[in-house]
Short mmCIF file of C-alpha atoms in Angstrom, two decimals:
data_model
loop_
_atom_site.label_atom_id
_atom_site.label_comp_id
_atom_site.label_asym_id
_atom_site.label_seq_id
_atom_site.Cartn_x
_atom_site.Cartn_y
_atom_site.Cartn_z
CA UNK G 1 -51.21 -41.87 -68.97
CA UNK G 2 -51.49 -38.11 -70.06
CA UNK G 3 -53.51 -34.94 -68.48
CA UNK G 4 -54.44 -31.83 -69.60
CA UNK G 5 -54.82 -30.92 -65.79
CA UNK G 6 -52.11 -28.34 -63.58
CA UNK G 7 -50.82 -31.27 -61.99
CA UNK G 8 -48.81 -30.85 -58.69
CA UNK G 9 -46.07 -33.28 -60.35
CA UNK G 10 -42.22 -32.37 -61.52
CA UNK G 11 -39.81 -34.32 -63.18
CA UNK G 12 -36.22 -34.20 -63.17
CA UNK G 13 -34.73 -31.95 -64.71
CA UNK G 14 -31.58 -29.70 -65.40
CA UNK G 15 -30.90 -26.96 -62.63
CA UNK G 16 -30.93 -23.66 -63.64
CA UNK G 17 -26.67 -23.07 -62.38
CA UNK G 18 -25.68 -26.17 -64.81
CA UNK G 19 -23.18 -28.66 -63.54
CA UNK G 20 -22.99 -28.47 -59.70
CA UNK G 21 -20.55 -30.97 -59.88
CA UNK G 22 -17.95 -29.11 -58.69
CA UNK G 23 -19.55 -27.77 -55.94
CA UNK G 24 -18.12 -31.15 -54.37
CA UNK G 25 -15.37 -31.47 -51.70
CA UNK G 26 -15.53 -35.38 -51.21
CA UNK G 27 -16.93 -37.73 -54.12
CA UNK G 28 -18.87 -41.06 -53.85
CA UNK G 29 -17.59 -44.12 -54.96
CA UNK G 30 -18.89 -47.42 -55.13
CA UNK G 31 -17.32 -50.69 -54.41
CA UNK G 32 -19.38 -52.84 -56.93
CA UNK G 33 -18.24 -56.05 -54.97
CA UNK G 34 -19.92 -54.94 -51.84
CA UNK G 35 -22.84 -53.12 -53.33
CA UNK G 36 -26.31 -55.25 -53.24
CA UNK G 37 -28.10 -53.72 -55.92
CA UNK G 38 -30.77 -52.55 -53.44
CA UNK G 39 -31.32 -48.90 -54.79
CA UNK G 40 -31.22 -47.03 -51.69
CA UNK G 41 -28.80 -44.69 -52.46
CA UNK G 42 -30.79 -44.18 -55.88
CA UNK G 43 -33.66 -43.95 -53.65
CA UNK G 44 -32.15 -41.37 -51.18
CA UNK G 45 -29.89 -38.92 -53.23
CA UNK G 46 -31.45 -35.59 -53.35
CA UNK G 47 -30.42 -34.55 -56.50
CA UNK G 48 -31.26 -37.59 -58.61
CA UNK G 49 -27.54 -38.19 -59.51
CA UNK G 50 -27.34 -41.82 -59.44
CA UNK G 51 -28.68 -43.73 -61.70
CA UNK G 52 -29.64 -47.50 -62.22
CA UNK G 53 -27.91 -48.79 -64.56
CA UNK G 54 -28.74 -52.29 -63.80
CA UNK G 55 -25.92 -53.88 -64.94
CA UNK G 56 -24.73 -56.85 -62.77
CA UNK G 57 -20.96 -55.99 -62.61
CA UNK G 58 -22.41 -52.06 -62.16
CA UNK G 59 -25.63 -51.67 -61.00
CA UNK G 60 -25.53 -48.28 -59.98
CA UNK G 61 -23.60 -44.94 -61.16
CA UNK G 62 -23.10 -41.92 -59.72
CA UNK G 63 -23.20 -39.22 -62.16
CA UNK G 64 -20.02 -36.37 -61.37
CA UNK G 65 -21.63 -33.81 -63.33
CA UNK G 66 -24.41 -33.31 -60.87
CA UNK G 67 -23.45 -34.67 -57.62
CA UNK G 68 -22.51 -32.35 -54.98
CA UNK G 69 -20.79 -34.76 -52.68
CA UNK G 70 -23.43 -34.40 -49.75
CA UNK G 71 -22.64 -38.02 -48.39
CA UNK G 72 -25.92 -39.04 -48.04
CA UNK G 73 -25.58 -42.07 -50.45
CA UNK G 74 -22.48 -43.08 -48.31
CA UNK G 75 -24.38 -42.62 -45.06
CA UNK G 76 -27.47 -45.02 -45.72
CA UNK G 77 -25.67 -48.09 -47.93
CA UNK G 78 -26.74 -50.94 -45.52
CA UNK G 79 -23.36 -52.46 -47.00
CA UNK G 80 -21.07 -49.91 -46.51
CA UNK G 81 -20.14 -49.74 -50.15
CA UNK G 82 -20.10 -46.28 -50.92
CA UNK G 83 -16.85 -44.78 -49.54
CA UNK G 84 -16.48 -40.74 -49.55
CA UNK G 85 -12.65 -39.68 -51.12
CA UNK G 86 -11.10 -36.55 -51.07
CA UNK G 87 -11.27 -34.85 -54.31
CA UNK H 1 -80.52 -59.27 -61.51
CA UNK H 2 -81.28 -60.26 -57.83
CA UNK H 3 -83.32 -57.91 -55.24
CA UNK H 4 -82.34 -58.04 -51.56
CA UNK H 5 -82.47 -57.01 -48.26
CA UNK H 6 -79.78 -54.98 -46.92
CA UNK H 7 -78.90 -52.35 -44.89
CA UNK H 8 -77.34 -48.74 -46.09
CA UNK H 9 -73.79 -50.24 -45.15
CA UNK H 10 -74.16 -53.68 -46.35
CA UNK H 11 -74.89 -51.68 -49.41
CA UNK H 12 -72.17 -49.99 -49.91
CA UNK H 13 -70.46 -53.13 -49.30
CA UNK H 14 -72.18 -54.69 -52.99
CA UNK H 15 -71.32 -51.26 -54.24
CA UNK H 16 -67.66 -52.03 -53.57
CA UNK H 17 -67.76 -55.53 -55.05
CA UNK H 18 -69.61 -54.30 -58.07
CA UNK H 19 -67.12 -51.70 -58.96
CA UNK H 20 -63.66 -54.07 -58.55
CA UNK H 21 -62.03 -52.09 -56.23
CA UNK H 22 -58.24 -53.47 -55.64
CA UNK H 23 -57.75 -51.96 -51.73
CA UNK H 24 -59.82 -51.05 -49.18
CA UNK H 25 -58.60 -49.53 -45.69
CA UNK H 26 -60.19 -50.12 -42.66
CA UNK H 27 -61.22 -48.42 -39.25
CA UNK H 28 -64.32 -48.77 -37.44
CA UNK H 29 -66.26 -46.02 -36.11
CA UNK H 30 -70.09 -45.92 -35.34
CA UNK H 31 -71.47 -46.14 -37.26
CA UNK H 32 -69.94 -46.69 -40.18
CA UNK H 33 -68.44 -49.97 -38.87
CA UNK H 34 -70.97 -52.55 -40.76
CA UNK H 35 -69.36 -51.30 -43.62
CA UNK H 36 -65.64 -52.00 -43.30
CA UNK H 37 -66.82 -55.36 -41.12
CA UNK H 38 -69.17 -56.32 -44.50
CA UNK H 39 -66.34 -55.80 -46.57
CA UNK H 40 -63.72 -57.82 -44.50
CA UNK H 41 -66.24 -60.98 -44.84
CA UNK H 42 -66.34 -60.21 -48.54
CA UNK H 43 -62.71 -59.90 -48.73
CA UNK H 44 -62.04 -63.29 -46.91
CA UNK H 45 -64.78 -64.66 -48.30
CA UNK H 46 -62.89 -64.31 -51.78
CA UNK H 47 -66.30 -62.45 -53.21
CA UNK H 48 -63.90 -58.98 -53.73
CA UNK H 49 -60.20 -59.32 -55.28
CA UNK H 50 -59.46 -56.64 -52.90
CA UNK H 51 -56.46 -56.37 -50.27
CA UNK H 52 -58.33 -55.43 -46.98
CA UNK H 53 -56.06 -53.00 -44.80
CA UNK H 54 -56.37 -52.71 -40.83
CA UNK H 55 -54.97 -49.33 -39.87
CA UNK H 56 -54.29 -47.48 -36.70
CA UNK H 57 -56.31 -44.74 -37.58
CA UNK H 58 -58.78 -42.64 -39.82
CA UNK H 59 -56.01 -40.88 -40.79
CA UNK H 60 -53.67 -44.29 -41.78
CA UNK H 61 -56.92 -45.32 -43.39
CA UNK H 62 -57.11 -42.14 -46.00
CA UNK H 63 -53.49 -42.18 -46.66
CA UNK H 64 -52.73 -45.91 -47.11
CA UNK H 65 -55.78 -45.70 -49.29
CA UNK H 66 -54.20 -42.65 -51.24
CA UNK H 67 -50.75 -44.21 -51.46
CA UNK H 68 -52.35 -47.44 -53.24
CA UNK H 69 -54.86 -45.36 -55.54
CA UNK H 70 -51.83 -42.91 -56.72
CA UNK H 71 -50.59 -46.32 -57.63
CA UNK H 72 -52.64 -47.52 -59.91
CA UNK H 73 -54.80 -49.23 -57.53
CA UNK H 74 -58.88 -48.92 -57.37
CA UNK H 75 -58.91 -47.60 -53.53
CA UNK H 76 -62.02 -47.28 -50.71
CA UNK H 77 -62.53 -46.61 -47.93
CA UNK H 78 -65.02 -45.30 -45.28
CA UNK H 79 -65.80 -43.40 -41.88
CA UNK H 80 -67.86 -41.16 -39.82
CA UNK H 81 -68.26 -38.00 -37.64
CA UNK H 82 -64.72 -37.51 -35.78
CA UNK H 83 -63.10 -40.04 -38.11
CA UNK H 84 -63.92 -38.05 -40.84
CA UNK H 85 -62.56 -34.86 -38.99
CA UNK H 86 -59.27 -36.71 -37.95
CA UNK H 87 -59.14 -37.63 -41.83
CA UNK H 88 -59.77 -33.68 -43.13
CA UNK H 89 -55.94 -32.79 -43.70
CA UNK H 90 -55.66 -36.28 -46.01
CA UNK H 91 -59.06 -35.33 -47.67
CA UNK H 92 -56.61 -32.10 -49.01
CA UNK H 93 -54.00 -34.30 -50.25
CA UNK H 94 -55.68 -36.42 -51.78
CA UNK H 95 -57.89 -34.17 -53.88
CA UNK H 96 -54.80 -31.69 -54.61
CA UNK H 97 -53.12 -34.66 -56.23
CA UNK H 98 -55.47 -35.49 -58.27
CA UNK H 99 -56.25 -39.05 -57.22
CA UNK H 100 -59.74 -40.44 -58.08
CA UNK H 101 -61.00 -42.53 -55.05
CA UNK H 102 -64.24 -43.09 -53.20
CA UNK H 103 -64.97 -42.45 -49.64
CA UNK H 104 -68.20 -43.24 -47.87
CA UNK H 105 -68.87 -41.07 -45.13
CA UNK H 106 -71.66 -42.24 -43.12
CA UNK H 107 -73.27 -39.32 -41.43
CA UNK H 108 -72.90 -38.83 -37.88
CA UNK H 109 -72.98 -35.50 -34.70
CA UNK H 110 -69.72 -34.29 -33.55
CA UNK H 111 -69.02 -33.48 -29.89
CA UNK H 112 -68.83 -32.58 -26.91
CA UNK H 113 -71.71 -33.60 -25.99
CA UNK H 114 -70.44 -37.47 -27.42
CA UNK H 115 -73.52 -38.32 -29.95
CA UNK H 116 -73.78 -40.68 -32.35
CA UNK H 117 -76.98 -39.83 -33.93
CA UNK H 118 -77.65 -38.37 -37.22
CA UNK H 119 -76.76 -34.43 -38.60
CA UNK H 120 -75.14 -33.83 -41.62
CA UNK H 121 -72.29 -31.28 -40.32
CA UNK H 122 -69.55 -34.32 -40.26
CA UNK H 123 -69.84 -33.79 -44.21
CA UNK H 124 -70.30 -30.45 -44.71
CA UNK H 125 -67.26 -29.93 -43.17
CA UNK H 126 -65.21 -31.36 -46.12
CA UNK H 127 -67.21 -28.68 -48.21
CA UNK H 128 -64.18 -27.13 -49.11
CA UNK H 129 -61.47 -29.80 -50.07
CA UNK H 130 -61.82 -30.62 -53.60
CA UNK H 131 -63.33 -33.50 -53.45
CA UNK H 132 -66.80 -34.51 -55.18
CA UNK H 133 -69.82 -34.63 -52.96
CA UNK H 134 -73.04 -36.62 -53.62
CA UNK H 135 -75.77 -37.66 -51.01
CA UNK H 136 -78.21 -40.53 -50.87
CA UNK H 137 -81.84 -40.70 -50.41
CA UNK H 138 -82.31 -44.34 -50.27
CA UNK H 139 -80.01 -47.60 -49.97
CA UNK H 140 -80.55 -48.07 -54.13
CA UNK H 141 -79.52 -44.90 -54.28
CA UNK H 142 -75.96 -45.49 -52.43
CA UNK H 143 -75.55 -48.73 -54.50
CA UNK H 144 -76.10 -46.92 -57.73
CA UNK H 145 -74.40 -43.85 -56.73
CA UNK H 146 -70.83 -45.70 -55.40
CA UNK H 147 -71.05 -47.57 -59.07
CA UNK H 148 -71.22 -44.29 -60.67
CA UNK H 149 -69.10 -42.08 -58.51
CA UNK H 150 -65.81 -44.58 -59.91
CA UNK H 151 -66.79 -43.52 -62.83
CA UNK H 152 -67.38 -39.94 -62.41
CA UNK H 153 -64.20 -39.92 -60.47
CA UNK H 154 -61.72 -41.31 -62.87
CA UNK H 155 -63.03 -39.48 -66.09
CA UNK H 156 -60.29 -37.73 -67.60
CA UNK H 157 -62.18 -34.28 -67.78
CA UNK H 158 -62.41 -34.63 -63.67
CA UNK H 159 -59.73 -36.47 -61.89
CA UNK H 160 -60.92 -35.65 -58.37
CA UNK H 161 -62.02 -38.03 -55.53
CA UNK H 162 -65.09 -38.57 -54.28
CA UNK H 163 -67.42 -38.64 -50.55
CA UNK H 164 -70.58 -40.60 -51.19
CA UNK H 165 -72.49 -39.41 -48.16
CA UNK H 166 -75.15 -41.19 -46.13
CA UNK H 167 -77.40 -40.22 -42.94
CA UNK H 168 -76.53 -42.45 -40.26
CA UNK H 169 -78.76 -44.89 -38.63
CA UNK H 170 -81.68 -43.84 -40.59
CA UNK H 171 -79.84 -45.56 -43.92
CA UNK H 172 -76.70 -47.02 -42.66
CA UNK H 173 -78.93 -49.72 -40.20
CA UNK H 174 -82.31 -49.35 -42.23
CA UNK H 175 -82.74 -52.37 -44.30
CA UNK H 176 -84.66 -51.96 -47.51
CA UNK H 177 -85.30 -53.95 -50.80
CA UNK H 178 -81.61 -53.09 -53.18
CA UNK H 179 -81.65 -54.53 -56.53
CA UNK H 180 -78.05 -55.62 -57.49
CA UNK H 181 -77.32 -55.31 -60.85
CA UNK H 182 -75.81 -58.76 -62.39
CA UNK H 183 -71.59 -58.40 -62.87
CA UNK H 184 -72.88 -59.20 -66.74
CA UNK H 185 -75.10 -55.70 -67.16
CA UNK H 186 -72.16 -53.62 -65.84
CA UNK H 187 -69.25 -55.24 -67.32
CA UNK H 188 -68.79 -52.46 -70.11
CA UNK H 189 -69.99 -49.81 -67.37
CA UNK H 190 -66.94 -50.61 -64.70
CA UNK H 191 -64.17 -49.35 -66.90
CA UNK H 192 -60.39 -49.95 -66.07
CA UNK H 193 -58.50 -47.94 -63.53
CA UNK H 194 -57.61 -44.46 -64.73
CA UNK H 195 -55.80 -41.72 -62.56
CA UNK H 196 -53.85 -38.85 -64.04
CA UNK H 197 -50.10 -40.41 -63.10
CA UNK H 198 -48.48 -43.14 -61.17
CA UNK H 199 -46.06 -42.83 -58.56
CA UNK H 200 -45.32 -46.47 -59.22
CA UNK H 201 -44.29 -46.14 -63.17
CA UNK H 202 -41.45 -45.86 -64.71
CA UNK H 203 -42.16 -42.41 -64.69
CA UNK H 204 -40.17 -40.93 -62.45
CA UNK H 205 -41.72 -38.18 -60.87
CA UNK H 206 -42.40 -36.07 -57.44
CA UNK H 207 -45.52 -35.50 -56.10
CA UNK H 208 -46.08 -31.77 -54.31
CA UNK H 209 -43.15 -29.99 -54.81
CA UNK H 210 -42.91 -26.64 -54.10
CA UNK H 211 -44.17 -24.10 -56.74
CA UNK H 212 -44.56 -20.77 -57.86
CA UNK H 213 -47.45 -19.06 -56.04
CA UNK H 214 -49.09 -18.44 -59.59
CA UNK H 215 -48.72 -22.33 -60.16
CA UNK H 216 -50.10 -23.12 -56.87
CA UNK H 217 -53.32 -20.54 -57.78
CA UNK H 218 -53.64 -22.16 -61.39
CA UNK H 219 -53.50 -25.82 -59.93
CA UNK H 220 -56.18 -24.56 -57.51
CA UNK H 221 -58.01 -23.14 -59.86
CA UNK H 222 -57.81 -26.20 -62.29
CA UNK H 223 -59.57 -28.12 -59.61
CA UNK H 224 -62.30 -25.63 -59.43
CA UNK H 225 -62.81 -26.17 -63.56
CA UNK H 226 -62.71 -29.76 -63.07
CA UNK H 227 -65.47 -29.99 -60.87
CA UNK H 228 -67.40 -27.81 -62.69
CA UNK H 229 -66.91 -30.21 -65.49
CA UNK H 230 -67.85 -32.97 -63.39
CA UNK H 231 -71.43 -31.50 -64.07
CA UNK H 232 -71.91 -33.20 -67.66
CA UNK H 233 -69.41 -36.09 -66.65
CA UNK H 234 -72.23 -36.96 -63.80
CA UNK H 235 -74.93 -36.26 -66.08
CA UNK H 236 -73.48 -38.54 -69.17
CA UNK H 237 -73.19 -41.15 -66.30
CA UNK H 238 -76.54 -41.21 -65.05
CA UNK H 239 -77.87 -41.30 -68.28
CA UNK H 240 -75.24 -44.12 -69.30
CA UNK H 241 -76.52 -46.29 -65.80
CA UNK H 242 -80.03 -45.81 -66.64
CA UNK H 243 -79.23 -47.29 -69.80
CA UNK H 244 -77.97 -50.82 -68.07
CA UNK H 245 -80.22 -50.64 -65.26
CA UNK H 246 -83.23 -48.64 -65.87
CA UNK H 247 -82.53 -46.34 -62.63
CA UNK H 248 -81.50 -42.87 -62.92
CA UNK H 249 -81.96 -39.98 -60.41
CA UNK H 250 -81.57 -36.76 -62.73
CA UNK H 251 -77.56 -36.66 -62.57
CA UNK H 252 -76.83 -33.70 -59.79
CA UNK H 253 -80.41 -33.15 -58.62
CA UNK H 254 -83.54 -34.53 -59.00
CA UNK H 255 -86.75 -32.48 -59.67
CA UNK H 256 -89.71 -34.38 -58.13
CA UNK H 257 -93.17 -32.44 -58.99
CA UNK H 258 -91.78 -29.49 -59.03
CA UNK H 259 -92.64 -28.27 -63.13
CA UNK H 260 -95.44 -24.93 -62.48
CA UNK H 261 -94.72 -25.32 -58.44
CA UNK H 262 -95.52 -22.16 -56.75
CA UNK H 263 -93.47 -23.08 -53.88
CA UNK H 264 -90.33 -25.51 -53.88
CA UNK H 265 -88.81 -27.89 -50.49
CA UNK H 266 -85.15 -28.18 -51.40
CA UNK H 267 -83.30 -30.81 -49.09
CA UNK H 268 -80.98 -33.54 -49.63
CA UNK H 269 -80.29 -37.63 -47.48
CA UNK H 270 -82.76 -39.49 -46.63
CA UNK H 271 -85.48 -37.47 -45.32
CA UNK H 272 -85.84 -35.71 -49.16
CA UNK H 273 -87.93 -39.16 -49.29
CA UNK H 274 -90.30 -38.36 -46.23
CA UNK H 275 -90.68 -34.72 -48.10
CA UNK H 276 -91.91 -36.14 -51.23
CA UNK H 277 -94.52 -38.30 -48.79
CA UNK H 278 -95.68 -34.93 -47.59
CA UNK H 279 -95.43 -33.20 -51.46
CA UNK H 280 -97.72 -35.96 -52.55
CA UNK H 281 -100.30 -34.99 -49.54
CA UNK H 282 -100.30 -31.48 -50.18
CA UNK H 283 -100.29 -31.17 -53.67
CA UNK H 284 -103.84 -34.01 -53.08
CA UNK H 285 -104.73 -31.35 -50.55
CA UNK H 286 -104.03 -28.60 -53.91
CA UNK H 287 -100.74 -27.20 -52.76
CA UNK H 288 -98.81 -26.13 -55.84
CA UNK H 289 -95.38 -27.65 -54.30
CA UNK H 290 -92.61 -29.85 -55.61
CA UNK H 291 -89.30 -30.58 -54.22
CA UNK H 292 -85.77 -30.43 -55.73
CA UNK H 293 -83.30 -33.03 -54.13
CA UNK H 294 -79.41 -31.73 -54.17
CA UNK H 295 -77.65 -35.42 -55.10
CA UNK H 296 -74.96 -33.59 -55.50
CA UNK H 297 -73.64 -31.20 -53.09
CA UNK H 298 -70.53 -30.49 -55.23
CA UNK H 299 -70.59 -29.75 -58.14
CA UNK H 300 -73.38 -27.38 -56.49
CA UNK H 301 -76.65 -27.81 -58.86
CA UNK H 302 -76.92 -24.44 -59.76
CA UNK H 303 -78.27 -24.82 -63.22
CA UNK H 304 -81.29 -27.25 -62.28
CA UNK H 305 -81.61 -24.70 -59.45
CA UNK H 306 -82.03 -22.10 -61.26
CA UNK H 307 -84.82 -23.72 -63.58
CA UNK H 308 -86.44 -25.37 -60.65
CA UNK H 309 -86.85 -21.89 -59.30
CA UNK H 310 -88.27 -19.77 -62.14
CA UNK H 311 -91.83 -18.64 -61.32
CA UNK H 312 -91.48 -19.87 -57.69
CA UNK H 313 -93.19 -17.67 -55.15
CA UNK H 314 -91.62 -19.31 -52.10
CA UNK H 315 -88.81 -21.58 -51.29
CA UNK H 316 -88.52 -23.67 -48.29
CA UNK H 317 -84.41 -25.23 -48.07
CA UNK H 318 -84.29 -27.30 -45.05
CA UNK H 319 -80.67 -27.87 -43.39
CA UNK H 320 -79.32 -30.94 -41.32
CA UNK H 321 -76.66 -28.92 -40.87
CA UNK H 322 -75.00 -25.18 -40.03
CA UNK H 323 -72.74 -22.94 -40.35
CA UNK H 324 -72.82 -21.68 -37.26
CA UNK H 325 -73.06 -17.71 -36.86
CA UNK H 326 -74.43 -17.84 -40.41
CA UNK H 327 -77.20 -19.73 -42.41
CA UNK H 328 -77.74 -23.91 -43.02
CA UNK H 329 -75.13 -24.93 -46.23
CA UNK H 330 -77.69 -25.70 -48.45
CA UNK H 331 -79.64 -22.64 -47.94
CA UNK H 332 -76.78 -20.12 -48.41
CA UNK H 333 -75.94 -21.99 -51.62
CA UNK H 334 -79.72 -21.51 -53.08
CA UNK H 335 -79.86 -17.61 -51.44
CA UNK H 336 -76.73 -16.60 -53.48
CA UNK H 337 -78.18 -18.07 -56.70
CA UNK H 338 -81.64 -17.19 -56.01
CA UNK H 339 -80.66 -13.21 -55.19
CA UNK H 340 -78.20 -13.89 -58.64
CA UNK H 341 -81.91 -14.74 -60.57
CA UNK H 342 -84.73 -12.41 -58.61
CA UNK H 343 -85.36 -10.60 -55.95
CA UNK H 344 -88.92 -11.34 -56.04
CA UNK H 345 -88.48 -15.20 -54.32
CA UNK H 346 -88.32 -15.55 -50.97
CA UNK H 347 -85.92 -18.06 -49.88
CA UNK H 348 -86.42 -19.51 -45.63
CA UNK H 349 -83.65 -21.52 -44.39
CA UNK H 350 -84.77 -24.53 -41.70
CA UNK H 351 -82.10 -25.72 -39.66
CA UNK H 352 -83.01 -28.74 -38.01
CA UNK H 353 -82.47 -32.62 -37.21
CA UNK H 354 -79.21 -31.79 -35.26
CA UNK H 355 -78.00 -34.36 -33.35
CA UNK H 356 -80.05 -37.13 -34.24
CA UNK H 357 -83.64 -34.74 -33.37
CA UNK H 358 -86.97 -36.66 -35.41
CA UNK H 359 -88.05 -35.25 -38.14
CA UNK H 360 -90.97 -36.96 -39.69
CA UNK H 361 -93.73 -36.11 -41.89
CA UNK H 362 -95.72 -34.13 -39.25
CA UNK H 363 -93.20 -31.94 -38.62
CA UNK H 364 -91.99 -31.31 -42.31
CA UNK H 365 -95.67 -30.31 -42.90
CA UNK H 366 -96.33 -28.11 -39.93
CA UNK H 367 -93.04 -25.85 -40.92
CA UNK H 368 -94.11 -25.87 -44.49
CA UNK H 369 -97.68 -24.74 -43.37
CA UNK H 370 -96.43 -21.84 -41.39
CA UNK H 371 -94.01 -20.79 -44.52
CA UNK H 372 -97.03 -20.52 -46.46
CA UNK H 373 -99.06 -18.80 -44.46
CA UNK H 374 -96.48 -16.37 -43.88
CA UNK H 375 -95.72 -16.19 -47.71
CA UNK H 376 -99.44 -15.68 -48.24
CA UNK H 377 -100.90 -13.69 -45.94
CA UNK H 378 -98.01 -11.71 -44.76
CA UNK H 379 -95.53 -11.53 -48.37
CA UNK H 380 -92.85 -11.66 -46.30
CA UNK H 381 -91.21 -13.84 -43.22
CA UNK H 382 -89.67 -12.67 -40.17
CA UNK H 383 -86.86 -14.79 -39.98
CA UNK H 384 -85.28 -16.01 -43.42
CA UNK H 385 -82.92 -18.83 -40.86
CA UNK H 386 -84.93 -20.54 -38.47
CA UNK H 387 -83.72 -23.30 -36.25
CA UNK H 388 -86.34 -25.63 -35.69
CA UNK H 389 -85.78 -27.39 -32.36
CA UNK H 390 -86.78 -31.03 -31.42
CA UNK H 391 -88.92 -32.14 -28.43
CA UNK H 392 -91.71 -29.36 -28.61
#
């Protein structure tokens, strides 16, 4: 489906200041034995840095470049999969 | 093709099954309930291959509608009077994301004092949201008018939603004769779903975001264009229905004896059909009137309003509603254009039928008597807004 219309609609994109990745103090990681595959850290992370890879061994990655180590992923895994390290 | 008996609501109930609509939320309020209660029957019935919704609220009701129709679903719903008021800030979403739906918004008073008789302010009150706005005369006219209001609504050139209003009581529990088109003659007419973008794709995307204040103007102003090119989209429709069916009711308004009028009754709902009862009298009697019916209330008429007007002497707009401190909607809308044309028309606002007051044939003819005689003896009328009160 395309529009010609101003549509109140963004995509994701690029920021402007480039790779925030190391912005980040503490950095997500993801125990692929305990993770689910639910999404909700996909669903939740405000900067659209994980992505579904749906793989079955990896279903989920967290992409460094972008991610500024905010925690939220870690903080709503129903599993308790995502542990936050020190950098 | 089968004729029956129905009331306004059960109408808009075969409107609904005619026009495969996938989800339709629910929440009485009277009296708009025979509507939503119709549609449950049909819905368990297995006669619509709809999901029916109960909500908690008008407001639920217009937003679990708008979550389904911004994914991909075909999306109705329907409500009255304070419903529709505790629905307004949805109304806003809706429309400002571009998602093509239909509402039914059976006309009712707002209080204090608690009514639940007829007045058309419930609606006018959305005037401003975005959304399309067309008004019945008769129960054909809401079956044929839902059908084509999908349509309108999910045309590429308009992408808006859209309030199919009717007057409450006097349609919504009057029974007349509908004919209901077979599924056959409108099988090419009820096109798939179409909508702008899905929040449910693969497309990932966010709705609403915050933008630049000259975005926010343009995407404003690009629903002002679309509903302005809503005008042909409703026309090309019409035409397009009258094709299948053989019933069209002149796209935004309807001009009913009105060519070489001297003076011209503008109204719109149900009581435009009492007028043209009265028309039909006078012009016997050798009155030189017509009447123009506003179907649609936006897009705003103005071109068949401006050549319903040329060479009129005197135009009588009556108002169910008003904007109170100012004039009736209808008749500020024809002043501005009127003034925009000549100077030379005169233009009387009525205001009346608040609250559920009568008004019948004798009275539409006793005001229009006194607005000629004032046009025609005097040239002139002493009070261009007149609120015509019941129970004299």
């Amino acid at each position: 489906m395309s529009s010609t219309h101003k549509l109140p609609i963004s995509r994701p994109a690029i920021g402007v200041v480039g790779k925030t990745g190391y912005w980040r103090l503490k950095r997500p990681e993801v125990n692929y034995v305990k993770c689910i595959k639910c999404g909700i850290c996909w669903l939740y992370c405000p900067d659209s840095s994980i992505n579904i890879l749906g793989d079955p061994s990896k279903y989920v990655e967290v992409d460094y470049n972008y991610c500024k180590g905010c925690g939220i992923c870690s903080n709503v895994c129903p599993v308790k999969a995502i542990t936050m390290t020190e950098e | 093709m089968v004729i029956k008996v129905l009331t306004g609501n059960y109408t808009v109930a075969e409107a609904v099954r005619l026009s495969n609509v996938d989800l339709i939320t629910a929440y009485p309020i009277t009296p708009q309930t025979t509507i939503v209660e119709r549609l449950s029957e049909l819905v368990e019935g297995g006669l619509i291959k709809a999901r029916l919704v109960r909500v908690e609220s008008e407001f639920s009701a217009l937003a679990a509608a708008y979550g389904a129709a911004s994914c991909g679903a075909r999306a109705f719903t329907a409500t009255s009077s304070h419903g529709l008021l505790f629905m307004h800030e949805m109304l806003w979403w809706v429309a400002g994301s571009r998602v093509p739906m239909v509402l039914a918004v059976v006309t009712r008073a707002l209080g204090p004092p608690w009514n639940i008789w007829n007045e058309h302010t419930d609606f006018m009150g959305q005037r401003d949201c975005g959304w399309l706005m067309a008004f019945a005369e008769n129960n054909q006219e809401i079956l044929d008018t839902i059908i084509q209001l999908y349509r309108i609504t999910e045309d590429e050139a308009v992408y808006l939603p859209g309030i199919l209003g009717l007057d409450g009581f006097l349609l919504s529990h009057a029974s007349e004769p509908v004919d209901i088109p077979d599924e056959d003659v409108l099988k090419d007419f009820i096109k798939p779903r179409s909508q702008p973008y899905n929040m449910c794709s693969d497309d990932v995307l966010t709705m609403g975001n915050l933008p630049m204040a000259e975005e926010a103007m343009m995407m404003r102003y690009d629903i002002h264009k679309s509903i302005e090119a809503a005008k042909n989209v409703i026309n090309e429709v019409d035409e397009e229905y009258r094709k299948l069916t053989g019933r069209s009711y002149g796209g935004l308004a309807e001009c009913y004896r009105c060519n070489d009028s001297k003076y011209l009754i503008i109204a719109m709902g149900g009581w435009v059909g009492t007028m043209k009862d009265v028309c039909d009298e006078l012009r016997d009697e050798g009155y030189d009137v017509g009447v123009l019916k506003i179907r649609f209330f936006r897009p705003f008429p103005h071109e068949d309003l401006v050549r319903a007007i040329s060479g009129v002497k005197g135009i009588l707009v009556f108002d169910r509603s008003a904007s109170l401190g100012s004039l009736g909607h209808i008749h500020a809308e024809v002043l501005a254009r009127a003034y925009m044309l000549s100077n030379k028309v005169i233009v009387k606002g009525v205001i009346t039928g608040l609250g559920g007051v009568d008004v019948g044939p004798k009275e539409v003819r006793e005001i229009f008597m006194r607005f000629v005689k004032d046009v025609d003896e005097d040239g002139q009328i002493d009070n261009i807004s007149e609120w015509v009160l019941g129970g004299g």
